[in-house]
Amino acid sequence: QLREGEKPVVGATSGVDLPAVLQRIEAMARGRGRALEVEIVDRVATRGHAQRLERVLGHVVQNALEATPGSGRVWVSLQQSGGRASVTVGDTGSGMTQEFIQSQLFRPFSSTKQSGMGIGTYESYQYIKELGGSISVDSEVGRGTVVTILLPLFELQTHSDLRMNPAP
């Protein structure tokens, strides 16, 4: 599922408007009857394929929603941090053991869920690495999880580099 959609043009880098992506993910959660708190500190963009990146971030949010009872809290924040785009997804859900995070979380076919193949987190991790990003997980059983994704910034130009030469 994460690889579906339009294929990016080889060698092409395009900007992905992260606030717009997070707003669509929030609308998806709301459509499923769940609250997702979205905080956009900085309006930043990253490079990549918009649909694929949206599926990756949506997968992380969906995992947080599935791990958290309706009375719990799930949030996502976006900010610029150290010259990178930082997307943080947190929840007050069931959490994971450190052993699971270190030995199984980003491996294919490993999951704490009853259903699913455990491939989504692996695919998400691989795509974030392809983009030159990183992902870190802080979790405690019974208290929740915080996933931090760092992505390269994509500078959106609002002016042209072309200059007019004065007439001779």
JSON list of C-alpha atoms in Angstrom, two decimals, residues 40-149:
[
{"chain": "A", "resi": 40, "resn": "ILE", "atom": "CA", "xyz": [1.98, 23.42, 13.10]},
{"chain": "A", "resi": 41, "resn": "VAL", "atom": "CA", "xyz": [4.76, 25.49, 14.64]},
{"chain": "A", "resi": 42, "resn": "ASP", "atom": "CA", "xyz": [6.59, 26.13, 11.35]},
{"chain": "A", "resi": 43, "resn": "ARG", "atom": "CA", "xyz": [5.24, 25.88, 7.82]},
{"chain": "A", "resi": 44, "resn": "VAL", "atom": "CA", "xyz": [7.94, 23.77, 6.21]},
{"chain": "A", "resi": 45, "resn": "ALA", "atom": "CA", "xyz": [8.30, 21.50, 3.21]},
{"chain": "A", "resi": 46, "resn": "THR", "atom": "CA", "xyz": [10.43, 18.45, 2.49]},
{"chain": "A", "resi": 47, "resn": "ARG", "atom": "CA", "xyz": [11.42, 16.72, -0.70]},
{"chain": "A", "resi": 48, "resn": "GLY", "atom": "CA", "xyz": [9.82, 13.52, -1.86]},
{"chain": "A", "resi": 49, "resn": "HIS", "atom": "CA", "xyz": [6.69, 12.10, -3.41]},
{"chain": "A", "resi": 50, "resn": "ALA", "atom": "CA", "xyz": [3.63, 13.69, -1.76]},
{"chain": "A", "resi": 51, "resn": "GLN", "atom": "CA", "xyz": [1.29, 10.67, -1.90]},
{"chain": "A", "resi": 52, "resn": "ARG", "atom": "CA", "xyz": [3.90, 8.25, -0.62]},
{"chain": "A", "resi": 53, "resn": "LEU", "atom": "CA", "xyz": [5.00, 10.57, 2.19]},
{"chain": "A", "resi": 54, "resn": "GLU", "atom": "CA", "xyz": [1.36, 11.09, 3.15]},
{"chain": "A", "resi": 55, "resn": "ARG", "atom": "CA", "xyz": [0.88, 7.32, 3.37]},
{"chain": "A", "resi": 56, "resn": "VAL", "atom": "CA", "xyz": [4.02, 6.98, 5.51]},
{"chain": "A", "resi": 57, "resn": "LEU", "atom": "CA", "xyz": [2.99, 9.71, 7.97]},
{"chain": "A", "resi": 58, "resn": "GLY", "atom": "CA", "xyz": [-0.61, 8.44, 7.88]},
{"chain": "A", "resi": 59, "resn": "HIS", "atom": "CA", "xyz": [0.66, 4.96, 8.78]},
{"chain": "A", "resi": 60, "resn": "VAL", "atom": "CA", "xyz": [2.51, 6.31, 11.85]},
{"chain": "A", "resi": 61, "resn": "VAL", "atom": "CA", "xyz": [-0.60, 8.26, 12.93]},
{"chain": "A", "resi": 62, "resn": "GLN", "atom": "CA", "xyz": [-2.85, 5.23, 12.31]},
{"chain": "A", "resi": 63, "resn": "ASN", "atom": "CA", "xyz": [-0.59, 3.07, 14.50]},
{"chain": "A", "resi": 64, "resn": "ALA", "atom": "CA", "xyz": [-0.85, 5.70, 17.26]},
{"chain": "A", "resi": 65, "resn": "LEU", "atom": "CA", "xyz": [-4.65, 5.78, 16.94]},
{"chain": "A", "resi": 66, "resn": "GLU", "atom": "CA", "xyz": [-4.88, 1.98, 17.04]},
{"chain": "A", "resi": 67, "resn": "ALA", "atom": "CA", "xyz": [-2.67, 1.81, 20.15]},
{"chain": "A", "resi": 68, "resn": "THR", "atom": "CA", "xyz": [-4.70, 4.46, 21.98]},
{"chain": "A", "resi": 69, "resn": "PRO", "atom": "CA", "xyz": [-8.19, 4.05, 23.45]},
{"chain": "A", "resi": 70, "resn": "GLY", "atom": "CA", "xyz": [-10.81, 6.64, 22.49]},
{"chain": "A", "resi": 71, "resn": "SER", "atom": "CA", "xyz": [-10.33, 8.35, 25.85]},
{"chain": "A", "resi": 72, "resn": "GLY", "atom": "CA", "xyz": [-6.60, 8.77, 25.15]},
{"chain": "A", "resi": 73, "resn": "ARG", "atom": "CA", "xyz": [-4.73, 11.47, 23.29]},
{"chain": "A", "resi": 74, "resn": "VAL", "atom": "CA", "xyz": [-2.96, 11.37, 19.91]},
{"chain": "A", "resi": 75, "resn": "TRP", "atom": "CA", "xyz": [-1.11, 14.38, 18.56]},
{"chain": "A", "resi": 76, "resn": "VAL", "atom": "CA", "xyz": [1.20, 15.43, 15.76]},
{"chain": "A", "resi": 77, "resn": "SER", "atom": "CA", "xyz": [3.42, 18.49, 15.62]},
{"chain": "A", "resi": 78, "resn": "LEU", "atom": "CA", "xyz": [5.49, 20.01, 12.85]},
{"chain": "A", "resi": 79, "resn": "GLN", "atom": "CA", "xyz": [8.41, 22.35, 13.28]},
{"chain": "A", "resi": 80, "resn": "GLN", "atom": "CA", "xyz": [11.80, 23.21, 11.91]},
{"chain": "A", "resi": 81, "resn": "SER", "atom": "CA", "xyz": [14.56, 21.77, 14.06]},
{"chain": "A", "resi": 82, "resn": "GLY", "atom": "CA", "xyz": [18.28, 21.99, 13.38]},
{"chain": "A", "resi": 83, "resn": "GLY", "atom": "CA", "xyz": [17.81, 22.73, 9.69]},
{"chain": "A", "resi": 84, "resn": "ARG", "atom": "CA", "xyz": [15.37, 19.85, 9.22]},
{"chain": "A", "resi": 85, "resn": "ALA", "atom": "CA", "xyz": [11.61, 19.35, 9.22]},
{"chain": "A", "resi": 86, "resn": "SER", "atom": "CA", "xyz": [10.59, 17.58, 12.42]},
{"chain": "A", "resi": 87, "resn": "VAL", "atom": "CA", "xyz": [7.31, 15.66, 12.53]},
{"chain": "A", "resi": 88, "resn": "THR", "atom": "CA", "xyz": [6.45, 14.30, 15.99]},
{"chain": "A", "resi": 89, "resn": "VAL", "atom": "CA", "xyz": [3.60, 11.84, 16.47]},
{"chain": "A", "resi": 90, "resn": "GLY", "atom": "CA", "xyz": [2.69, 11.02, 20.05]},
{"chain": "A", "resi": 91, "resn": "ASP", "atom": "CA", "xyz": [0.07, 9.01, 21.88]},
{"chain": "A", "resi": 92, "resn": "THR", "atom": "CA", "xyz": [-1.00, 7.96, 25.36]},
{"chain": "A", "resi": 93, "resn": "GLY", "atom": "CA", "xyz": [-1.61, 4.40, 24.19]},
{"chain": "A", "resi": 94, "resn": "SER", "atom": "CA", "xyz": [-0.29, 0.97, 25.11]},
{"chain": "A", "resi": 95, "resn": "GLY", "atom": "CA", "xyz": [3.37, 1.66, 24.34]},
{"chain": "A", "resi": 96, "resn": "MET", "atom": "CA", "xyz": [6.10, -0.80, 23.37]},
{"chain": "A", "resi": 97, "resn": "THR", "atom": "CA", "xyz": [9.00, -2.40, 25.17]},
{"chain": "A", "resi": 98, "resn": "GLN", "atom": "CA", "xyz": [12.53, -1.18, 24.47]},
{"chain": "A", "resi": 99, "resn": "GLU", "atom": "CA", "xyz": [13.41, -4.71, 23.40]},
{"chain": "A", "resi": 100, "resn": "PHE", "atom": "CA", "xyz": [10.67, -4.68, 20.73]},
{"chain": "A", "resi": 101, "resn": "ILE", "atom": "CA", "xyz": [11.74, -1.25, 19.47]},
{"chain": "A", "resi": 102, "resn": "GLN", "atom": "CA", "xyz": [15.40, -2.25, 19.20]},
{"chain": "A", "resi": 103, "resn": "SER", "atom": "CA", "xyz": [15.02, -5.75, 17.79]},
{"chain": "A", "resi": 104, "resn": "GLN", "atom": "CA", "xyz": [11.74, -5.91, 15.87]},
{"chain": "A", "resi": 105, "resn": "LEU", "atom": "CA", "xyz": [9.93, -2.62, 15.21]},
{"chain": "A", "resi": 106, "resn": "PHE", "atom": "CA", "xyz": [11.58, -1.75, 11.89]},
{"chain": "A", "resi": 107, "resn": "ARG", "atom": "CA", "xyz": [11.92, -5.32, 10.65]},
{"chain": "A", "resi": 108, "resn": "PRO", "atom": "CA", "xyz": [9.39, -6.75, 8.20]},
{"chain": "A", "resi": 109, "resn": "PHE", "atom": "CA", "xyz": [6.74, -9.16, 9.50]},
{"chain": "A", "resi": 110, "resn": "SER", "atom": "CA", "xyz": [7.03, -7.98, 13.12]},
{"chain": "A", "resi": 111, "resn": "SER", "atom": "CA", "xyz": [3.98, -6.47, 14.77]},
{"chain": "A", "resi": 112, "resn": "THR", "atom": "CA", "xyz": [2.33, -6.06, 18.15]},
{"chain": "A", "resi": 113, "resn": "LYS", "atom": "CA", "xyz": [-1.10, -6.10, 16.47]},
{"chain": "A", "resi": 114, "resn": "GLN", "atom": "CA", "xyz": [-3.41, -9.08, 16.06]},
{"chain": "A", "resi": 115, "resn": "SER", "atom": "CA", "xyz": [-3.96, -8.33, 12.38]},
{"chain": "A", "resi": 116, "resn": "GLY", "atom": "CA", "xyz": [-1.66, -7.05, 9.68]},
{"chain": "A", "resi": 117, "resn": "MET", "atom": "CA", "xyz": [1.63, -8.27, 8.34]},
{"chain": "A", "resi": 118, "resn": "GLY", "atom": "CA", "xyz": [4.01, -5.89, 10.10]},
{"chain": "A", "resi": 119, "resn": "ILE", "atom": "CA", "xyz": [5.28, -4.46, 6.84]},
{"chain": "A", "resi": 120, "resn": "GLY", "atom": "CA", "xyz": [4.04, -0.84, 7.12]},
{"chain": "A", "resi": 121, "resn": "THR", "atom": "CA", "xyz": [6.55, 0.30, 9.72]},
{"chain": "A", "resi": 122, "resn": "TYR", "atom": "CA", "xyz": [9.39, -1.33, 7.79]},
{"chain": "A", "resi": 123, "resn": "GLU", "atom": "CA", "xyz": [8.32, 0.34, 4.52]},
{"chain": "A", "resi": 124, "resn": "SER", "atom": "CA", "xyz": [7.91, 3.69, 6.28]},
{"chain": "A", "resi": 125, "resn": "TYR", "atom": "CA", "xyz": [11.38, 3.44, 7.79]},
{"chain": "A", "resi": 126, "resn": "GLN", "atom": "CA", "xyz": [12.92, 2.57, 4.43]},
{"chain": "A", "resi": 127, "resn": "TYR", "atom": "CA", "xyz": [11.26, 5.50, 2.63]},
{"chain": "A", "resi": 128, "resn": "ILE", "atom": "CA", "xyz": [12.29, 8.00, 5.30]},
{"chain": "A", "resi": 129, "resn": "LYS", "atom": "CA", "xyz": [15.89, 6.78, 4.97]},
{"chain": "A", "resi": 130, "resn": "GLU", "atom": "CA", "xyz": [15.66, 7.07, 1.15]},
{"chain": "A", "resi": 131, "resn": "LEU", "atom": "CA", "xyz": [14.74, 10.73, 1.59]},
{"chain": "A", "resi": 132, "resn": "GLY", "atom": "CA", "xyz": [17.78, 11.31, 3.80]},
{"chain": "A", "resi": 133, "resn": "GLY", "atom": "CA", "xyz": [15.71, 11.43, 6.96]},
{"chain": "A", "resi": 134, "resn": "SER", "atom": "CA", "xyz": [15.66, 9.56, 10.23]},
{"chain": "A", "resi": 135, "resn": "ILE", "atom": "CA", "xyz": [13.11, 8.17, 12.65]},
{"chain": "A", "resi": 136, "resn": "SER", "atom": "CA", "xyz": [13.40, 7.67, 16.38]},
{"chain": "A", "resi": 137, "resn": "VAL", "atom": "CA", "xyz": [10.99, 6.09, 18.84]},
{"chain": "A", "resi": 138, "resn": "ASP", "atom": "CA", "xyz": [10.57, 6.73, 22.56]},
{"chain": "A", "resi": 139, "resn": "SER", "atom": "CA", "xyz": [8.02, 4.47, 24.21]},
{"chain": "A", "resi": 140, "resn": "GLU", "atom": "CA", "xyz": [7.01, 3.08, 27.57]},
{"chain": "A", "resi": 141, "resn": "VAL", "atom": "CA", "xyz": [4.56, 0.22, 28.08]},
{"chain": "A", "resi": 142, "resn": "GLY", "atom": "CA", "xyz": [1.28, 1.55, 29.48]},
{"chain": "A", "resi": 143, "resn": "ARG", "atom": "CA", "xyz": [2.25, 5.20, 28.97]},
{"chain": "A", "resi": 144, "resn": "GLY", "atom": "CA", "xyz": [2.47, 5.72, 25.21]},
{"chain": "A", "resi": 145, "resn": "THR", "atom": "CA", "xyz": [4.83, 6.39, 22.37]},
{"chain": "A", "resi": 146, "resn": "VAL", "atom": "CA", "xyz": [6.49, 9.38, 20.70]},
{"chain": "A", "resi": 147, "resn": "VAL", "atom": "CA", "xyz": [7.82, 8.94, 17.15]},
{"chain": "A", "resi": 148, "resn": "THR", "atom": "CA", "xyz": [10.06, 11.70, 15.80]},
{"chain": "A", "resi": 149, "resn": "ILE", "atom": "CA", "xyz": [10.70, 11.88, 12.06]}
]
